[in-house]
Amino acid sequence: MEKIKMNVPLVEMDGDEMTRILWAMIKDELILPFVDLKTEYYDLGLEHRNETDDQVTVDSANATLRYGVAVKCATITPNAARMDEYKLKKMWKSPNGTIRAMLDGTVFRAPIIVKGIEPCVRNWEAPITLARHAYGDVYKNVEIDVPGPGKAELVFTAADGTKTVETIHEFDGPGIIQGMHNTAKSIESFARACLKYAVDTRQDVWFATKDTISKKYDHKFKDIFNEIFEKEYKDKFEELGITYFYTLIDDAVARVMKSKGGFIWACKNYDGDVMSDMVSSAFGSLAMMTSVLVSPSGVYEYEAAHGTVQRHYYKHLQGEETSTNSVATIFAWTGALRKRGELDDIKELMEFADKLEQATLKTIEGGEMTKDLALITSLKDVKVLNSRDFILAIRKNLEAM
Ligand code: NAP
Ligand code: MG
């Protein structure tokens, strides 16, 4: 069989621990035999990040801006324990944080739906994609623990020195205050990323805030979304038969629970933090969640939503067998290959991505899966496979297709 040709390279960001092991297996068994793979390789494994003073992360993000599509393996975000374990020069920042800041992106997370792994919410038939605004609000807050009586004020000093003052509260005893912010630029990027992703994936967008209570702050989010939708996206949405829907956050939560799924739920930073854990656990497993970072300029970085699966890696190092789920990492590859095919007009590459996804789902639906899924499946008499054998089972189905 002749291998599928590529024109423009994918930016490949290798990573750490168990996912690094899966990464190599996926490439060797599921991609290289079928695709004449072109990648520009960046080793984001912690050792190499440390050697290069984290320059490799910056270089990989720049390459992504140049080529437009990246696929990333999970990486360690260093903490005190990792400083010792890897003898690090510095507690390097989270690679995802660095890349997100450089791409100015929004993260979209969607569950992979497969028969036999049923969502806890009975009426959810299609995936709910959660888009989380990843800048500001309570994540960049300033707080004061108020010790006793006094007056709290909100002060804005304009560049020309003009002051705007609002009284927050006159305290007659101890209390607490918090200040937070966002920027119009960041909210605009968020809105564009969500609306563009909706067009790309032909799904409705739901957005919600609490603008009845937060008449300036949350209202600004609502206005910016509305303005960008009306000016830049309305016609395109009409053409595709998709809708933009705004409501209050409490109403949105109630409607999500009653929905069939199949839409993008755009959330402010805190709502997205809380709701993404609810949505992902209700759909089944973190190991079945994909994640894509989309920049407003149309740059895409695909990855699995889970981490490096450290506990399994230590077992692997001890020579013990592991049963680590590679589905989300496989779907990161298929997402990236499909997008590359789309941008470069290579139909075979898009079809290959579809087939690899189908072969993966077929393997699970046929009762062959890793331990994490075997524990929650509704299928009977399933075969629990180790990390490698699961990938080999997918290869068999892929070859048959
Ligand atoms: P994790 O890698 O997501 O794993 C947590 C637990 O979830 C695992 O111990 C395992 O449970 C289960 N799990 C996750 N993915 C699985 C898979 N593919 N197959 C089977 N089980 C899976 O989180 P962590 O162990 O807390 O973090 C490890 C490292 O990942 C940290 O250094 C963190 O910084 C990094 N991290 C990176 C990213 C990223 O690059 N995007 C995201 C999150 C975390 P059992 O042990 O019960 O089997
Ligand atoms: Mg969280």
Short mmCIF file of C-alpha atoms and ligand atoms in Angstrom, two decimals:
data_model
loop_
_atom_site.label_atom_id
_atom_site.label_comp_id
_atom_site.label_asym_id
_atom_site.label_seq_id
_atom_site.Cartn_x
_atom_site.Cartn_y
_atom_site.Cartn_z
CA MET A 1 0.00 0.00 0.00
CA GLU A 2 1.28 3.44 -0.86
CA LYS A 3 1.59 5.79 2.10
CA ILE A 4 -0.43 9.00 2.28
CA LYS A 5 1.69 12.02 1.40
CA MET A 6 1.80 15.27 3.35
CA ASN A 7 2.94 18.70 2.12
CA VAL A 8 3.29 20.85 5.21
CA PRO A 9 4.71 19.44 8.46
CA LEU A 10 2.77 19.08 11.68
CA VAL A 11 4.42 20.59 14.73
CA GLU A 12 5.04 17.60 16.98
CA MET A 13 5.51 18.31 20.69
CA ASP A 14 6.70 15.24 22.54
CA GLY A 15 6.14 15.01 26.29
CA ASP A 16 6.67 13.06 29.49
CA GLU A 17 6.20 9.80 31.39
CA MET A 18 3.52 7.28 30.38
CA THR A 19 2.11 9.46 27.63
CA ARG A 20 5.58 9.68 26.07
CA ILE A 21 5.66 5.87 25.92
CA LEU A 22 2.18 5.81 24.33
CA TRP A 23 3.24 8.56 21.93
CA ALA A 24 5.97 6.42 20.36
CA MET A 25 3.69 3.36 20.18
CA ILE A 26 0.91 5.34 18.48
CA LYS A 27 3.32 6.72 15.89
CA ASP A 28 4.98 3.37 15.20
CA GLU A 29 1.86 1.23 15.05
CA LEU A 30 -0.96 3.49 13.94
CA ILE A 31 0.50 6.32 11.87
CA LEU A 32 3.90 5.62 10.31
CA PRO A 33 2.77 2.42 8.51
CA PHE A 34 0.05 4.42 6.72
CA VAL A 35 1.21 8.02 6.44
CA ASP A 36 4.42 9.42 5.04
CA LEU A 37 4.48 11.54 8.17
CA LYS A 38 6.04 14.98 8.03
CA THR A 39 6.60 16.64 11.38
CA GLU A 40 8.81 19.32 12.84
CA TYR A 41 9.76 17.65 16.11
CA TYR A 42 10.13 19.47 19.43
CA ASP A 43 11.03 17.53 22.54
CA LEU A 44 9.03 19.09 25.38
CA GLY A 45 10.05 16.31 27.76
CA LEU A 46 11.07 17.92 31.06
CA GLU A 47 14.77 17.00 30.71
CA HIS A 48 15.03 18.77 27.39
CA ARG A 49 13.03 21.77 28.60
CA ASN A 50 15.51 22.04 31.45
CA GLU A 51 18.53 21.69 29.14
CA THR A 52 17.24 24.44 26.84
CA ASP A 53 16.08 26.76 29.66
CA ASP A 54 12.56 26.13 28.33
CA GLN A 55 13.47 27.73 25.00
CA VAL A 56 12.16 24.60 23.25
CA THR A 57 8.63 25.38 24.45
CA VAL A 58 8.81 28.89 23.03
CA ASP A 59 10.28 27.54 19.77
CA SER A 60 7.49 24.98 19.46
CA ALA A 61 4.83 27.66 19.96
CA ASN A 62 6.50 29.84 17.32
CA ALA A 63 6.57 26.89 14.93
CA THR A 64 2.85 26.40 15.58
CA LEU A 65 2.20 30.03 14.67
CA ARG A 66 4.20 29.45 11.47
CA TYR A 67 2.65 26.16 10.33
CA GLY A 68 -0.82 26.42 11.88
CA VAL A 69 -1.25 22.94 13.38
CA ALA A 70 0.42 21.18 16.30
CA VAL A 71 -0.08 17.92 18.17
CA LYS A 72 1.10 17.81 21.78
CA CYS A 73 1.84 15.02 24.22
CA ALA A 74 1.05 15.58 27.92
CA THR A 75 3.90 17.23 29.81
CA ILE A 76 4.94 17.58 33.44
CA THR A 77 4.28 20.93 35.05
CA PRO A 78 7.14 21.12 37.55
CA ASN A 79 6.45 21.41 41.28
CA ALA A 80 8.77 21.05 44.29
CA ALA A 81 8.90 17.24 43.99
CA ARG A 82 9.86 17.45 40.29
CA MET A 83 12.67 19.91 41.11
CA ASP A 84 14.44 17.07 42.98
CA GLU A 85 13.32 14.25 40.72
CA TYR A 86 14.67 15.93 37.55
CA LYS A 87 17.37 18.12 39.18
CA LEU A 88 15.86 21.19 37.56
CA LYS A 89 17.66 24.52 37.23
CA LYS A 90 14.36 26.33 37.79
CA MET A 91 10.71 25.54 38.40
CA TRP A 92 9.79 25.99 34.73
CA LYS A 93 6.32 27.26 33.96
CA SER A 94 3.56 25.04 32.63
CA PRO A 95 4.23 24.46 28.89
CA ASN A 96 0.49 24.68 28.25
CA GLY A 97 0.40 28.08 29.96
CA THR A 98 3.35 29.32 27.86
CA ILE A 99 1.85 28.03 24.62
CA ARG A 100 -1.61 29.39 25.43
CA ALA A 101 -0.20 32.83 26.16
CA MET A 102 1.75 32.86 22.86
CA LEU A 103 -1.16 31.59 20.76
CA ASP A 104 -3.70 33.78 22.59
CA GLY A 105 -6.03 30.84 22.46
CA THR A 106 -9.17 29.34 23.88
CA VAL A 107 -9.25 25.70 24.97
CA PHE A 108 -12.07 23.50 23.72
CA ARG A 109 -12.62 20.17 25.46
CA ALA A 110 -14.92 17.48 24.14
CA PRO A 111 -15.64 13.92 25.28
CA ILE A 112 -15.18 11.01 22.88
CA ILE A 113 -18.47 9.15 22.73
CA VAL A 114 -18.45 5.38 22.35
CA LYS A 115 -21.10 2.70 22.76
CA GLY A 116 -20.68 0.90 26.04
CA ILE A 117 -19.47 3.96 27.94
CA GLU A 118 -22.73 5.73 28.71
CA PRO A 119 -22.94 9.29 30.08
CA CYS A 120 -24.48 9.58 33.55
CA VAL A 121 -26.98 12.04 32.09
CA ARG A 122 -29.37 9.80 30.15
CA ASN A 123 -30.49 12.36 27.56
CA TRP A 124 -26.95 13.40 26.48
CA GLU A 125 -26.61 11.83 23.02
CA ALA A 126 -23.86 13.96 21.49
CA PRO A 127 -20.72 15.47 23.00
CA ILE A 128 -20.88 18.81 24.77
CA THR A 129 -17.80 20.83 23.91
CA LEU A 130 -16.74 23.14 26.70
CA ALA A 131 -14.92 26.35 25.74
CA ARG A 132 -13.26 28.00 28.69
CA HIS A 133 -12.03 31.58 28.72
CA ALA A 134 -8.54 31.18 30.15
CA TYR A 135 -7.72 34.73 31.26
CA GLY A 136 -8.59 36.96 34.21
CA ASP A 137 -11.56 37.28 36.59
CA VAL A 138 -10.99 35.55 39.91
CA TYR A 139 -7.81 33.86 38.55
CA LYS A 140 -6.07 37.26 38.53
CA ASN A 141 -7.73 38.67 41.62
CA VAL A 142 -6.46 40.95 44.39
CA GLU A 143 -7.85 40.38 47.85
CA ILE A 144 -7.83 42.09 51.22
CA ASP A 145 -8.71 40.45 54.49
CA VAL A 146 -10.51 43.33 56.24
CA PRO A 147 -9.55 43.39 59.92
CA GLY A 148 -12.24 45.75 61.22
CA PRO A 149 -14.33 48.86 60.60
CA GLY A 150 -13.45 51.05 57.59
CA LYS A 151 -14.42 51.97 54.07
CA ALA A 152 -13.58 49.91 50.97
CA GLU A 153 -13.38 51.79 47.66
CA LEU A 154 -12.83 50.83 44.04
CA VAL A 155 -10.54 53.38 42.35
CA PHE A 156 -9.57 53.67 38.70
CA THR A 157 -6.89 56.22 37.78
CA ALA A 158 -6.92 56.96 34.06
CA ALA A 159 -3.72 57.60 32.13
CA ASP A 160 -4.41 61.36 32.36
CA GLY A 161 -4.80 61.15 36.13
CA THR A 162 -8.61 61.37 36.28
CA LYS A 163 -10.01 59.22 39.05
CA THR A 164 -13.26 57.24 39.15
CA VAL A 165 -14.24 56.10 42.63
CA GLU A 166 -16.99 53.74 43.80
CA THR A 167 -17.68 52.80 47.39
CA ILE A 168 -17.67 49.02 47.77
CA HIS A 169 -18.77 48.85 51.39
CA GLU A 170 -18.63 50.68 54.71
CA PHE A 171 -17.48 48.02 57.14
CA ASP A 172 -18.58 48.19 60.77
CA GLY A 173 -16.60 45.03 61.55
CA PRO A 174 -14.23 42.51 59.94
CA GLY A 175 -14.86 41.20 56.43
CA ILE A 176 -13.28 40.51 53.04
CA ILE A 177 -12.88 42.29 49.69
CA GLN A 178 -11.79 41.20 46.26
CA GLY A 179 -10.88 43.06 43.09
CA MET A 180 -10.77 41.47 39.67
CA HIS A 181 -10.48 42.47 36.04
CA ASN A 182 -10.59 41.40 32.44
CA THR A 183 -9.61 43.15 29.22
CA ALA A 184 -11.75 43.88 26.17
CA LYS A 185 -9.00 42.41 24.00
CA SER A 186 -9.03 39.07 25.79
CA ILE A 187 -12.82 38.82 25.77
CA GLU A 188 -12.87 39.64 22.05
CA SER A 189 -10.32 36.88 21.33
CA PHE A 190 -12.42 34.46 23.36
CA ALA A 191 -15.59 35.38 21.49
CA ARG A 192 -13.91 35.06 18.08
CA ALA A 193 -12.33 31.70 18.98
CA CYS A 194 -15.72 30.30 20.07
CA LEU A 195 -17.63 31.60 17.07
CA LYS A 196 -14.94 30.45 14.64
CA TYR A 197 -14.82 26.99 16.21
CA ALA A 198 -18.60 26.79 15.89
CA VAL A 199 -18.31 27.47 12.17
CA ASP A 200 -15.47 24.93 11.80
CA THR A 201 -17.37 22.21 13.60
CA ARG A 202 -20.92 23.29 12.59
CA GLN A 203 -22.28 23.43 16.11
CA ASP A 204 -24.42 25.95 17.99
CA VAL A 205 -22.78 28.14 20.61
CA TRP A 206 -24.31 28.73 24.03
CA PHE A 207 -22.89 31.51 26.17
CA ALA A 208 -24.01 32.56 29.61
CA THR A 209 -23.05 35.04 32.32
CA LYS A 210 -24.82 36.63 35.28
CA ASP A 211 -25.41 40.01 33.66
CA THR A 212 -28.63 40.67 35.60
CA ILE A 213 -26.51 40.95 38.76
CA SER A 214 -23.18 42.06 37.30
CA LYS A 215 -24.52 44.91 35.21
CA LYS A 216 -21.17 46.21 33.99
CA TYR A 217 -18.67 43.36 34.30
CA ASP A 218 -20.68 40.43 32.99
CA HIS A 219 -22.66 42.74 30.74
CA LYS A 220 -19.43 43.62 28.94
CA PHE A 221 -18.92 39.93 28.10
CA LYS A 222 -22.47 39.72 26.76
CA ASP A 223 -22.08 42.91 24.68
CA ILE A 224 -18.75 41.92 23.19
CA PHE A 225 -20.01 38.47 22.18
CA ASN A 226 -23.15 39.98 20.71
CA GLU A 227 -21.31 42.67 18.77
CA ILE A 228 -18.78 40.27 17.26
CA PHE A 229 -21.52 37.79 16.40
CA GLU A 230 -23.68 40.45 14.68
CA LYS A 231 -20.78 42.02 12.79
CA GLU A 232 -18.64 39.06 11.82
CA TYR A 233 -20.53 35.79 12.14
CA LYS A 234 -24.28 36.22 11.75
CA ASP A 235 -24.41 35.54 8.01
CA LYS A 236 -22.08 32.56 8.21
CA PHE A 237 -24.15 31.04 11.03
CA GLU A 238 -27.37 31.51 9.03
CA GLU A 239 -25.77 29.91 6.01
CA LEU A 240 -24.72 26.86 8.07
CA GLY A 241 -28.00 26.67 9.98
CA ILE A 242 -26.35 27.05 13.38
CA THR A 243 -27.27 29.49 16.15
CA TYR A 244 -25.69 31.68 18.80
CA PHE A 245 -27.69 31.54 22.01
CA TYR A 246 -27.19 33.75 25.07
CA THR A 247 -28.82 33.15 28.43
CA LEU A 248 -28.15 33.49 32.17
CA ILE A 249 -25.67 31.04 33.67
CA ASP A 250 -28.19 29.37 35.99
CA ASP A 251 -30.63 28.95 33.12
CA ALA A 252 -27.80 27.53 30.98
CA VAL A 253 -26.93 24.93 33.62
CA ALA A 254 -30.55 23.80 33.82
CA ARG A 255 -30.85 23.60 30.04
CA VAL A 256 -27.56 21.72 29.62
CA MET A 257 -28.82 18.97 31.93
CA LYS A 258 -32.00 18.63 29.86
CA SER A 259 -30.29 18.87 26.47
CA LYS A 260 -29.26 16.21 23.98
CA GLY A 261 -25.75 17.69 23.75
CA GLY A 262 -24.02 18.44 20.47
CA PHE A 263 -23.16 22.12 21.03
CA ILE A 264 -20.36 24.35 22.26
CA TRP A 265 -20.78 25.74 25.76
CA ALA A 266 -18.71 28.91 26.10
CA CYS A 267 -17.91 29.66 29.75
CA LYS A 268 -16.25 32.46 31.65
CA ASN A 269 -13.06 31.37 33.40
CA TYR A 270 -14.53 30.19 36.70
CA ASP A 271 -17.66 28.67 35.18
CA GLY A 272 -15.44 26.79 32.72
CA ASP A 273 -13.19 25.47 35.49
CA VAL A 274 -16.15 24.11 37.44
CA MET A 275 -18.35 22.97 34.57
CA SER A 276 -15.62 21.20 32.58
CA ASP A 277 -15.02 18.81 35.46
CA MET A 278 -18.75 18.20 35.75
CA VAL A 279 -19.20 17.60 32.02
CA SER A 280 -16.11 15.38 31.65
CA SER A 281 -16.86 13.16 34.62
CA ALA A 282 -20.52 12.86 33.61
CA PHE A 283 -19.42 11.68 30.15
CA GLY A 284 -17.29 8.91 31.64
CA SER A 285 -13.54 9.38 31.88
CA LEU A 286 -10.73 11.91 31.66
CA ALA A 287 -8.94 9.43 29.41
CA MET A 288 -11.71 9.96 26.82
CA MET A 289 -11.49 13.76 26.64
CA THR A 290 -9.86 15.64 23.80
CA SER A 291 -8.59 19.15 24.02
CA VAL A 292 -7.78 21.66 21.31
CA LEU A 293 -6.36 25.12 21.69
CA VAL A 294 -7.67 27.44 18.99
CA SER A 295 -6.28 30.90 18.43
CA PRO A 296 -8.39 33.70 16.96
CA SER A 297 -6.01 33.76 13.98
CA GLY A 298 -6.88 30.13 13.22
CA VAL A 299 -3.95 28.21 14.70
CA TYR A 300 -4.71 24.79 16.26
CA GLU A 301 -2.95 22.72 18.90
CA TYR A 302 -4.40 19.28 19.68
CA GLU A 303 -3.81 17.23 22.83
CA ALA A 304 -5.37 14.85 25.33
CA ALA A 305 -7.07 16.48 28.32
CA HIS A 306 -5.35 14.21 30.85
CA GLY A 307 -1.83 14.43 32.24
CA THR A 308 1.24 12.20 31.94
CA VAL A 309 -0.35 9.38 34.01
CA GLN A 310 2.57 9.34 36.44
CA ARG A 311 1.35 6.41 38.57
CA HIS A 312 1.26 4.11 35.54
CA TYR A 313 4.71 5.30 34.42
CA TYR A 314 6.29 4.33 37.73
CA LYS A 315 4.75 0.87 37.37
CA HIS A 316 6.12 0.71 33.83
CA LEU A 317 9.60 1.64 35.11
CA GLN A 318 9.36 -1.20 37.63
CA GLY A 319 8.81 -3.56 34.72
CA GLU A 320 5.14 -4.05 35.59
CA GLU A 321 2.43 -4.24 32.95
CA THR A 322 0.29 -1.13 32.44
CA SER A 323 -3.16 -0.72 30.98
CA THR A 324 -3.11 2.96 30.07
CA ASN A 325 -5.79 4.35 27.80
CA SER A 326 -4.33 5.91 24.64
CA VAL A 327 -7.64 7.03 23.08
CA ALA A 328 -7.39 10.76 23.85
CA THR A 329 -3.79 10.85 22.59
CA ILE A 330 -4.79 9.00 19.39
CA PHE A 331 -7.59 11.54 18.88
CA ALA A 332 -5.09 14.37 19.35
CA TRP A 333 -3.16 12.90 16.40
CA THR A 334 -6.28 12.39 14.28
CA GLY A 335 -7.48 15.92 15.05
CA ALA A 336 -4.16 17.36 13.92
CA LEU A 337 -3.86 15.15 10.81
CA ARG A 338 -7.43 15.93 9.77
CA LYS A 339 -6.86 19.68 10.19
CA ARG A 340 -3.61 19.45 8.18
CA GLY A 341 -5.52 17.57 5.48
CA GLU A 342 -8.23 20.22 5.49
CA LEU A 343 -5.80 23.13 5.23
CA ASP A 344 -3.66 21.48 2.55
CA ASP A 345 -6.59 19.91 0.71
CA ILE A 346 -5.41 16.31 1.15
CA LYS A 347 -8.57 14.21 1.16
CA GLU A 348 -6.73 10.95 1.93
CA LEU A 349 -5.29 12.41 5.12
CA MET A 350 -8.73 13.48 6.35
CA GLU A 351 -10.14 10.04 5.51
CA PHE A 352 -7.27 8.34 7.30
CA ALA A 353 -7.99 10.40 10.43
CA ASP A 354 -11.65 9.35 10.26
CA LYS A 355 -10.71 5.70 9.84
CA LEU A 356 -8.25 5.68 12.71
CA GLU A 357 -10.94 7.16 14.96
CA GLN A 358 -13.49 4.59 13.77
CA ALA A 359 -11.01 1.75 14.29
CA THR A 360 -10.36 2.98 17.84
CA LEU A 361 -14.05 3.16 18.70
CA LYS A 362 -14.72 -0.17 17.01
CA THR A 363 -12.05 -1.80 19.16
CA ILE A 364 -13.76 -0.61 22.35
CA GLU A 365 -17.24 -1.41 21.08
CA GLY A 366 -15.95 -4.88 20.20
CA GLY A 367 -15.15 -5.40 23.87
CA GLU A 368 -11.39 -4.82 23.80
CA MET A 369 -10.33 -1.97 26.07
CA THR A 370 -8.01 -0.73 28.79
CA LYS A 371 -8.73 -1.21 32.47
CA ASP A 372 -10.12 2.28 33.17
CA LEU A 373 -12.91 1.68 30.63
CA ALA A 374 -13.49 -1.94 31.60
CA LEU A 375 -14.36 -0.66 35.09
CA ILE A 376 -17.17 1.58 33.82
CA THR A 377 -18.46 -0.10 30.67
CA SER A 378 -21.97 -1.46 30.25
CA LEU A 379 -20.66 -4.09 27.80
CA LYS A 380 -20.46 -7.68 29.04
CA ASP A 381 -17.47 -10.05 28.91
CA VAL A 382 -14.89 -7.47 27.94
CA LYS A 383 -11.22 -8.20 27.40
CA VAL A 384 -8.84 -5.97 29.38
CA LEU A 385 -5.74 -5.25 27.35
CA ASN A 386 -2.39 -3.78 28.33
CA SER A 387 -1.21 -0.48 26.87
CA ARG A 388 0.54 -2.03 23.86
CA ASP A 389 -2.02 -4.74 23.09
CA PHE A 390 -4.82 -2.18 23.00
CA ILE A 391 -2.93 -0.20 20.36
CA LEU A 392 -2.20 -3.43 18.44
CA ALA A 393 -5.92 -4.33 18.55
CA ILE A 394 -6.71 -0.93 17.02
CA ARG A 395 -4.10 -1.55 14.32
CA LYS A 396 -5.76 -4.82 13.42
CA ASN A 397 -9.13 -3.10 12.99
CA LEU A 398 -7.52 -0.25 11.07
CA GLU A 399 -5.79 -2.62 8.67
CA ALA A 400 -9.06 -4.45 8.09
CA MET A 401 -10.66 -1.14 7.15
P1 NAP B 1 -3.15 12.43 35.15
O1 NAP B 1 -1.94 12.14 34.37
O2 NAP B 1 -4.27 13.01 34.39
O3 NAP B 1 -3.63 11.09 35.86
C1 NAP B 1 -4.44 11.04 37.01
C2 NAP B 1 -5.10 9.68 37.13
O4 NAP B 1 -6.17 9.60 36.22
C3 NAP B 1 -4.19 8.52 36.79
O5 NAP B 1 -3.39 8.14 37.89
C4 NAP B 1 -5.18 7.49 36.34
O6 NAP B 1 -5.88 6.90 37.43
C5 NAP B 1 -6.20 8.34 35.59
N1 NAP B 1 -5.85 8.51 34.18
C6 NAP B 1 -5.55 9.68 33.54
N2 NAP B 1 -5.30 9.46 32.26
C7 NAP B 1 -5.43 8.14 32.05
C8 NAP B 1 -5.26 7.30 30.93
N3 NAP B 1 -4.93 7.80 29.72
N4 NAP B 1 -5.47 5.96 31.08
C9 NAP B 1 -5.80 5.44 32.26
N5 NAP B 1 -5.96 6.20 33.37
C10 NAP B 1 -5.78 7.53 33.27
O7 NAP B 1 -2.81 13.42 36.32
P2 NAP B 1 -1.61 13.35 37.40
O8 NAP B 1 -1.09 11.97 37.56
O9 NAP B 1 -2.16 14.10 38.53
O10 NAP B 1 -0.50 14.24 36.77
C11 NAP B 1 0.69 13.72 36.22
C12 NAP B 1 1.44 14.83 35.53
O11 NAP B 1 0.69 15.32 34.44
C13 NAP B 1 1.73 16.03 36.42
O12 NAP B 1 3.12 16.27 36.42
C14 NAP B 1 0.99 17.18 35.78
O13 NAP B 1 1.73 18.35 35.82
C15 NAP B 1 0.82 16.72 34.37
N6 NAP B 1 -0.38 17.23 33.65
C16 NAP B 1 -0.19 17.61 32.37
C17 NAP B 1 -1.25 18.03 31.60
C18 NAP B 1 -0.99 18.42 30.19
O14 NAP B 1 0.11 18.34 29.70
N7 NAP B 1 -2.01 18.82 29.46
C19 NAP B 1 -2.53 18.04 32.14
C20 NAP B 1 -2.70 17.63 33.46
C21 NAP B 1 -1.62 17.21 34.21
P3 NAP B 1 -5.40 5.57 38.19
O15 NAP B 1 -4.08 5.88 38.79
O16 NAP B 1 -6.50 5.38 39.19
O17 NAP B 1 -5.31 4.45 37.20
MG MG B 2 -10.48 22.56 37.71
#
